[in-house]
């Protein structure tokens, strides 16, 4: 089958294109309404009004107060700020953090940093599908626990965690112990696919990154529930109600709000659209490629995520073969694509280091079609077969 277009993009978990409606909303704040929102004159107040309206838009999607929305530079900053901000605010009452072994490195590396400051961190294991155990979570809570951070959906294997149940469990335990435990979720991969209503989720903090839902790069959101212990991590000015200093990125904020609103409006359609293609991808790969192993939960996963390991072949040559065939995909998190280490997520679900090096992540989006899926299913088996046959890449098969 001929490639239906110049590029077939199946790496939407890494980033997405900026929607035309989003770009159109952003443009005036680069060139016309360019005033500093902290100034008092009319030009500046145009920017201030845009930020205020954007904050209302985001709050509506999250089901929270506009005062609980902080605009950041992206998911990494939001995760860093949530973990450090909550833990440091509660330092006098405890020094124990709970997270999972499969979090994004924005969470894991922040937790590692907190350990250098004297915090103790429990990294909960997951089962073979990438699910955390609520029983393990409850057993991990101590009278020194101040923060729990569990991602809404995994960026590599797509497994959706029982965040609402976990938050409910943590809050109940905290009440019984008469102490405060903040619950944070990295919801970066969930936007556009899952319910982000913070009341339904029961979380105190939630992180988002605009470029994952067709907004601009370099922009993000951190929800901080009113009354949640929080110490600002970026100081120097009074912006964002003194919670995040620095002149606001007005175009990025406007674009984030428009993109999130559009994503929320189209969530049901996008879920069904990508799920149908994902099911076809999974079925087709399992039928056409021998020794292909699906990673992540078979059903409790993001509707756009298909992640496989292929025995007897490395992932990088497969990615290059797909790229040559006009298909953009990845082996896992874009933040670690240059690393030679096997995916910590795949190792955590029980894959051997060797098998983890063979992973392929295909993540679909609003612009993909079933015709493109069929094209991938036509070219991928031959690519895997060809590289398996190469002596240097098939030692394990000897």
XYZ file of C-alpha atoms in Angstrom:
398
model
C 0.000 0.000 0.000
C 1.338 3.434 -0.895
C 1.873 5.974 1.868
C -1.381 7.990 1.897
C 0.472 11.200 2.661
C 3.996 12.540 3.085
C 4.116 11.946 6.833
C 2.060 9.671 9.046
C 2.403 11.056 12.546
C 1.825 8.507 15.317
C 3.719 10.104 18.186
C 0.983 12.225 19.716
C 2.075 11.303 23.241
C 5.314 13.188 22.558
C 3.717 16.330 21.181
C 0.881 17.516 18.971
C 0.491 20.155 16.301
C -0.936 23.527 17.284
C -4.517 23.729 16.076
C -5.297 26.616 13.672
C -7.919 27.984 16.076
C -5.332 28.034 18.848
C -2.706 29.793 16.751
C -5.255 32.353 15.596
C -6.162 33.173 19.200
C -2.488 33.562 20.146
C -1.251 35.804 17.319
C -2.609 39.175 18.570
C -0.680 38.813 21.818
C 2.628 38.589 19.987
C 2.246 41.793 18.007
C -0.796 43.916 18.881
C -1.751 43.356 22.510
C 1.831 42.895 23.680
C 1.688 44.852 26.938
C 3.086 43.535 30.213
C 0.083 42.306 32.225
C 1.519 43.809 35.423
C 1.448 47.371 34.075
C -1.508 49.725 34.528
C -2.047 51.344 31.137
C -4.685 50.197 28.664
C -2.381 48.177 26.400
C -1.163 46.170 29.382
C -4.673 45.618 30.665
C -5.599 43.959 27.386
C -3.062 41.279 28.283
C -4.343 41.106 31.866
C -7.899 40.600 30.633
C -6.764 37.818 28.286
C -5.060 35.996 31.177
C -8.091 36.359 33.423
C -10.406 35.017 30.732
C -8.028 32.148 29.995
C -7.918 31.249 33.674
C -11.722 31.075 33.702
C -11.685 28.817 30.633
C -9.241 26.401 32.227
C -11.101 26.428 35.538
C -14.331 25.517 33.774
C -12.730 22.423 32.236
C -11.125 21.391 35.540
C -14.260 22.089 37.570
C -12.410 24.376 39.970
C -12.165 28.032 40.975
C -10.185 30.276 38.656
C -8.048 31.274 41.653
C -6.875 27.651 41.888
C -5.262 27.726 38.415
C -1.552 28.528 38.056
C -0.037 28.931 34.595
C 3.427 27.399 34.181
C 5.953 26.638 31.445
C 4.694 23.069 31.009
C 4.184 19.681 32.613
C 7.720 19.378 33.972
C 7.506 22.651 35.863
C 4.010 21.811 37.089
C 5.183 18.439 38.440
C 8.288 19.945 40.040
C 6.337 22.783 41.596
C 3.582 20.540 42.946
C 5.918 18.047 44.608
C 8.431 20.507 45.987
C 5.798 23.079 46.886
C 3.610 20.680 48.865
C 6.442 18.729 50.499
C 8.281 21.823 51.659
C 5.112 23.406 53.000
C 4.451 20.295 55.097
C 8.078 19.694 56.120
C 7.375 20.451 59.804
C 4.767 17.657 59.925
C 6.564 14.919 58.003
C 9.136 13.985 55.384
C 7.633 11.003 53.545
C 6.530 11.035 49.877
C 4.773 8.220 48.027
C 4.835 7.844 44.258
C 5.024 4.991 41.742
C 7.900 3.329 39.931
C 6.486 4.265 36.505
C 6.024 8.019 36.859
C 7.393 10.431 34.289
C 10.936 11.529 35.054
C 9.617 14.996 35.871
C 8.154 13.363 38.984
C 10.805 10.713 39.641
C 13.769 13.055 39.360
C 12.057 15.597 41.586
C 11.510 12.867 44.173
C 15.174 11.892 43.891
C 16.085 15.518 44.539
C 13.805 15.628 47.585
C 15.678 12.623 48.962
C 18.871 14.717 48.982
C 17.053 17.190 51.221
C 16.171 14.552 53.782
C 12.826 13.304 52.484
C 12.065 9.592 52.315
C 10.353 8.369 49.160
C 8.421 5.155 48.610
C 8.269 4.076 44.968
C 5.247 1.792 44.700
C 5.615 -1.195 42.358
C 3.082 -1.962 39.645
C 1.739 -5.225 38.258
C 2.461 -6.679 34.816
C -0.063 -4.290 33.277
C 1.351 -1.200 34.958
C -1.381 -0.825 37.586
C -0.565 0.293 41.107
C -2.129 -1.627 44.002
C -4.398 0.353 46.302
C -3.474 -2.086 49.060
C 0.221 -1.298 48.539
C -0.622 2.397 48.653
C -2.497 2.124 51.931
C 0.260 0.063 53.513
C 2.871 2.630 52.449
C 1.212 5.537 54.279
C 2.865 6.406 57.604
C 2.484 9.088 60.231
C 5.220 11.004 58.365
C 3.568 10.942 54.910
C 2.936 14.418 53.495
C 2.448 13.823 49.759
C 1.225 11.166 47.324
C 1.817 11.606 43.575
C 0.258 9.089 41.170
C -0.071 9.791 37.457
C -3.484 9.658 35.796
C -2.242 7.722 32.753
C 1.200 6.492 31.827
C 2.977 8.274 28.998
C 4.667 5.123 27.665
C 2.253 2.209 28.037
C -1.011 4.143 28.411
C -2.238 2.379 31.563
C -4.857 4.442 33.406
C -4.419 4.488 37.175
C -7.333 4.413 39.672
C -6.582 7.969 40.772
C -10.030 8.798 42.152
C -10.017 5.658 44.310
C -6.444 6.277 45.414
C -7.174 9.890 46.378
C -10.245 8.817 48.336
C -8.196 6.209 50.196
C -5.431 8.694 51.029
C -7.855 11.362 52.256
C -9.718 8.882 54.452
C -6.470 7.672 55.980
C -5.312 11.259 56.549
C -8.532 12.108 58.374
C -8.173 9.095 60.629
C -4.625 10.139 61.473
C -5.697 13.788 61.856
C -3.029 15.028 59.490
C -2.698 16.548 56.030
C -1.571 14.501 53.035
C -1.598 16.265 49.680
C -2.550 14.210 46.614
C -1.058 15.196 43.249
C -1.619 13.673 39.827
C 0.378 14.136 36.650
C -2.505 14.284 34.159
C -0.406 15.383 31.191
C -1.378 12.414 28.993
C -5.045 12.458 30.010
C -6.066 15.802 28.520
C -8.443 15.340 25.614
C -9.145 11.705 26.510
C -10.068 11.489 30.193
C -12.197 13.406 32.677
C -10.044 16.140 34.253
C -12.647 17.367 36.741
C -10.631 17.727 39.934
C -13.644 17.194 42.137
C -14.400 13.876 40.458
C -10.753 12.891 40.786
C -10.522 14.109 44.378
C -7.008 15.501 43.921
C -5.364 18.533 45.515
C -2.977 19.214 42.648
C -3.026 18.367 38.936
C -0.457 18.990 36.199
C -1.057 19.623 32.487
C 1.143 20.440 29.501
C -0.368 22.427 26.641
C 1.525 20.832 23.756
C -0.015 17.433 24.516
C -3.485 18.676 23.502
C -2.740 20.825 20.434
C -1.619 23.883 22.361
C 1.770 25.629 22.282
C 4.985 24.231 23.734
C 6.365 25.982 26.789
C 2.976 26.426 28.462
C 1.262 24.422 31.162
C -1.166 24.400 34.044
C -0.961 23.495 37.709
C -4.175 23.195 39.688
C -3.684 23.807 43.414
C -6.777 23.339 45.528
C -7.590 26.293 47.772
C -6.180 25.652 51.233
C -3.701 23.003 50.086
C -0.279 23.542 51.703
C 1.964 25.109 49.087
C 5.312 26.913 49.058
C 6.071 28.839 45.834
C 9.140 27.537 44.033
C 9.717 30.461 41.689
C 10.019 33.813 43.417
C 10.803 37.336 42.323
C 7.440 38.921 41.604
C 3.794 38.816 42.535
C 2.461 37.079 39.431
C 0.006 34.182 39.658
C -1.147 35.368 43.097
C 2.464 35.224 44.299
C 2.646 31.493 43.573
C 4.753 31.597 40.410
C 6.878 34.678 39.773
C 7.776 35.889 36.295
C 6.175 37.897 33.518
C 3.329 35.838 32.126
C 3.568 34.155 28.724
C 0.359 35.735 27.458
C 0.225 34.085 23.995
C 1.017 30.704 25.554
C -1.630 31.133 28.236
C -4.274 32.140 25.706
C -3.353 29.225 23.447
C -3.418 26.771 26.352
C -6.903 27.837 27.394
C -8.339 27.630 23.877
C -6.699 24.249 23.242
C -7.951 22.804 26.531
C -11.477 24.052 25.931
C -11.529 22.517 22.439
C -10.092 19.255 23.798
C -12.812 19.084 26.425
C -15.538 19.753 23.861
C -14.267 16.985 21.573
C -13.258 14.482 24.268
C -15.963 11.896 23.615
C -15.445 12.034 19.854
C -11.640 11.834 20.157
C -11.847 8.931 22.588
C -13.981 6.877 20.190
C -12.018 8.000 17.119
C -8.625 6.955 18.481
C -9.864 3.851 20.284
C -11.148 2.322 17.062
C -7.782 2.859 15.378
C -5.869 1.632 18.430
C -7.842 -1.607 18.515
C -7.113 -2.177 14.848
C -3.406 -1.500 15.409
C -3.185 -3.907 18.324
C -5.142 -6.607 16.513
C -3.156 -6.207 13.309
C 0.262 -6.247 14.986
C -0.594 -9.302 17.062
C -1.790 -11.115 13.944
C 1.065 -10.154 11.638
C 4.158 -9.970 13.852
C 5.351 -13.036 15.725
C 6.616 -12.633 19.296
C 5.042 -9.202 19.654
C 4.065 -8.378 23.233
C 1.546 -5.685 24.147
C 2.674 -3.466 27.011
C 0.177 -1.919 29.400
C -3.299 -2.849 30.492
C -5.328 -4.561 27.730
C -8.412 -2.384 28.329
C -7.734 0.138 31.101
C -5.484 2.223 28.885
C -5.541 5.473 26.950
C -7.634 5.067 23.787
C -4.805 6.275 21.552
C -1.910 4.208 22.928
C -0.447 1.004 21.463
C 2.907 -0.044 22.910
C 4.693 -3.259 21.900
C 7.945 -5.086 22.488
C 9.289 -7.215 19.631
C 11.527 -10.117 20.532
C 14.851 -10.556 18.684
C 15.093 -6.994 17.396
C 16.090 -3.625 18.832
C 13.630 -0.762 18.805
C 15.849 1.892 17.258
C 16.278 0.207 13.843
C 12.512 -0.379 13.710
C 11.913 3.317 14.373
C 14.364 4.266 11.632
C 12.698 1.823 9.255
C 9.308 3.367 9.981
C 10.735 6.842 9.530
C 12.105 5.827 6.128
C 8.614 4.566 5.288
C 7.136 7.926 6.290
C 5.873 7.024 9.760
C 6.824 8.986 12.895
C 6.710 6.897 16.079
C 8.797 6.450 19.218
C 10.126 3.854 21.622
C 8.747 5.588 24.713
C 9.022 8.933 26.458
C 10.360 11.682 24.204
C 12.233 13.047 27.235
C 14.455 9.940 27.340
C 14.690 9.049 23.647
C 18.461 9.660 23.612
C 19.086 7.396 26.607
C 20.726 4.001 26.157
C 19.060 2.695 29.308
C 15.980 0.469 28.989
C 12.667 2.085 29.841
C 12.112 2.182 33.595
C 8.409 1.690 32.902
C 8.903 -1.526 30.940
C 11.367 -2.880 33.485
C 8.841 -2.091 36.242
C 6.158 -4.218 34.537
C 8.538 -7.158 34.288
C 10.096 -6.864 30.840
C 13.729 -7.899 30.659
C 16.222 -5.157 29.872
C 16.812 -6.741 26.461
C 13.121 -6.926 25.596
C 12.538 -3.401 26.900
C 15.053 -2.147 24.334
C 12.764 -3.400 21.560
C 9.729 -1.265 22.372
C 7.622 0.658 19.899
C 5.035 3.226 20.957
C 2.373 4.272 18.482
C 0.134 7.051 19.786
C -2.765 8.257 17.680
C -4.480 11.615 17.449
C -7.350 13.555 15.961
C -5.684 13.787 12.549
C -4.987 10.072 12.080
C -7.138 7.795 9.909
C -7.814 4.079 9.586
C -6.171 4.241 6.169
C -2.948 5.303 7.865
C -3.289 2.492 10.386
C -3.593 -0.033 7.558
C -0.486 1.406 5.946
C 1.476 0.955 9.175
C 0.207 -2.605 9.466
C 1.432 -3.243 5.919
C 4.964 -1.906 6.418
C 5.743 -2.721 10.065
C 5.866 -6.555 9.811
C 8.373 -6.408 6.957
C 10.523 -3.905 8.851
C 10.635 -6.113 11.947
C 11.322 -9.218 9.860
C 14.102 -7.518 7.926
C 15.990 -6.338 11.020
C 15.486 -9.643 12.809
C 17.260 -11.305 9.907
C 20.346 -9.126 10.273
C 23.095 -11.016 12.157
C 24.103 -8.073 14.354
C 20.514 -7.572 15.433
C 19.455 -11.153 15.902
C 22.024 -12.644 18.249
C 19.322 -13.576 20.725
C 17.625 -15.584 17.993
C 20.757 -17.613 17.180
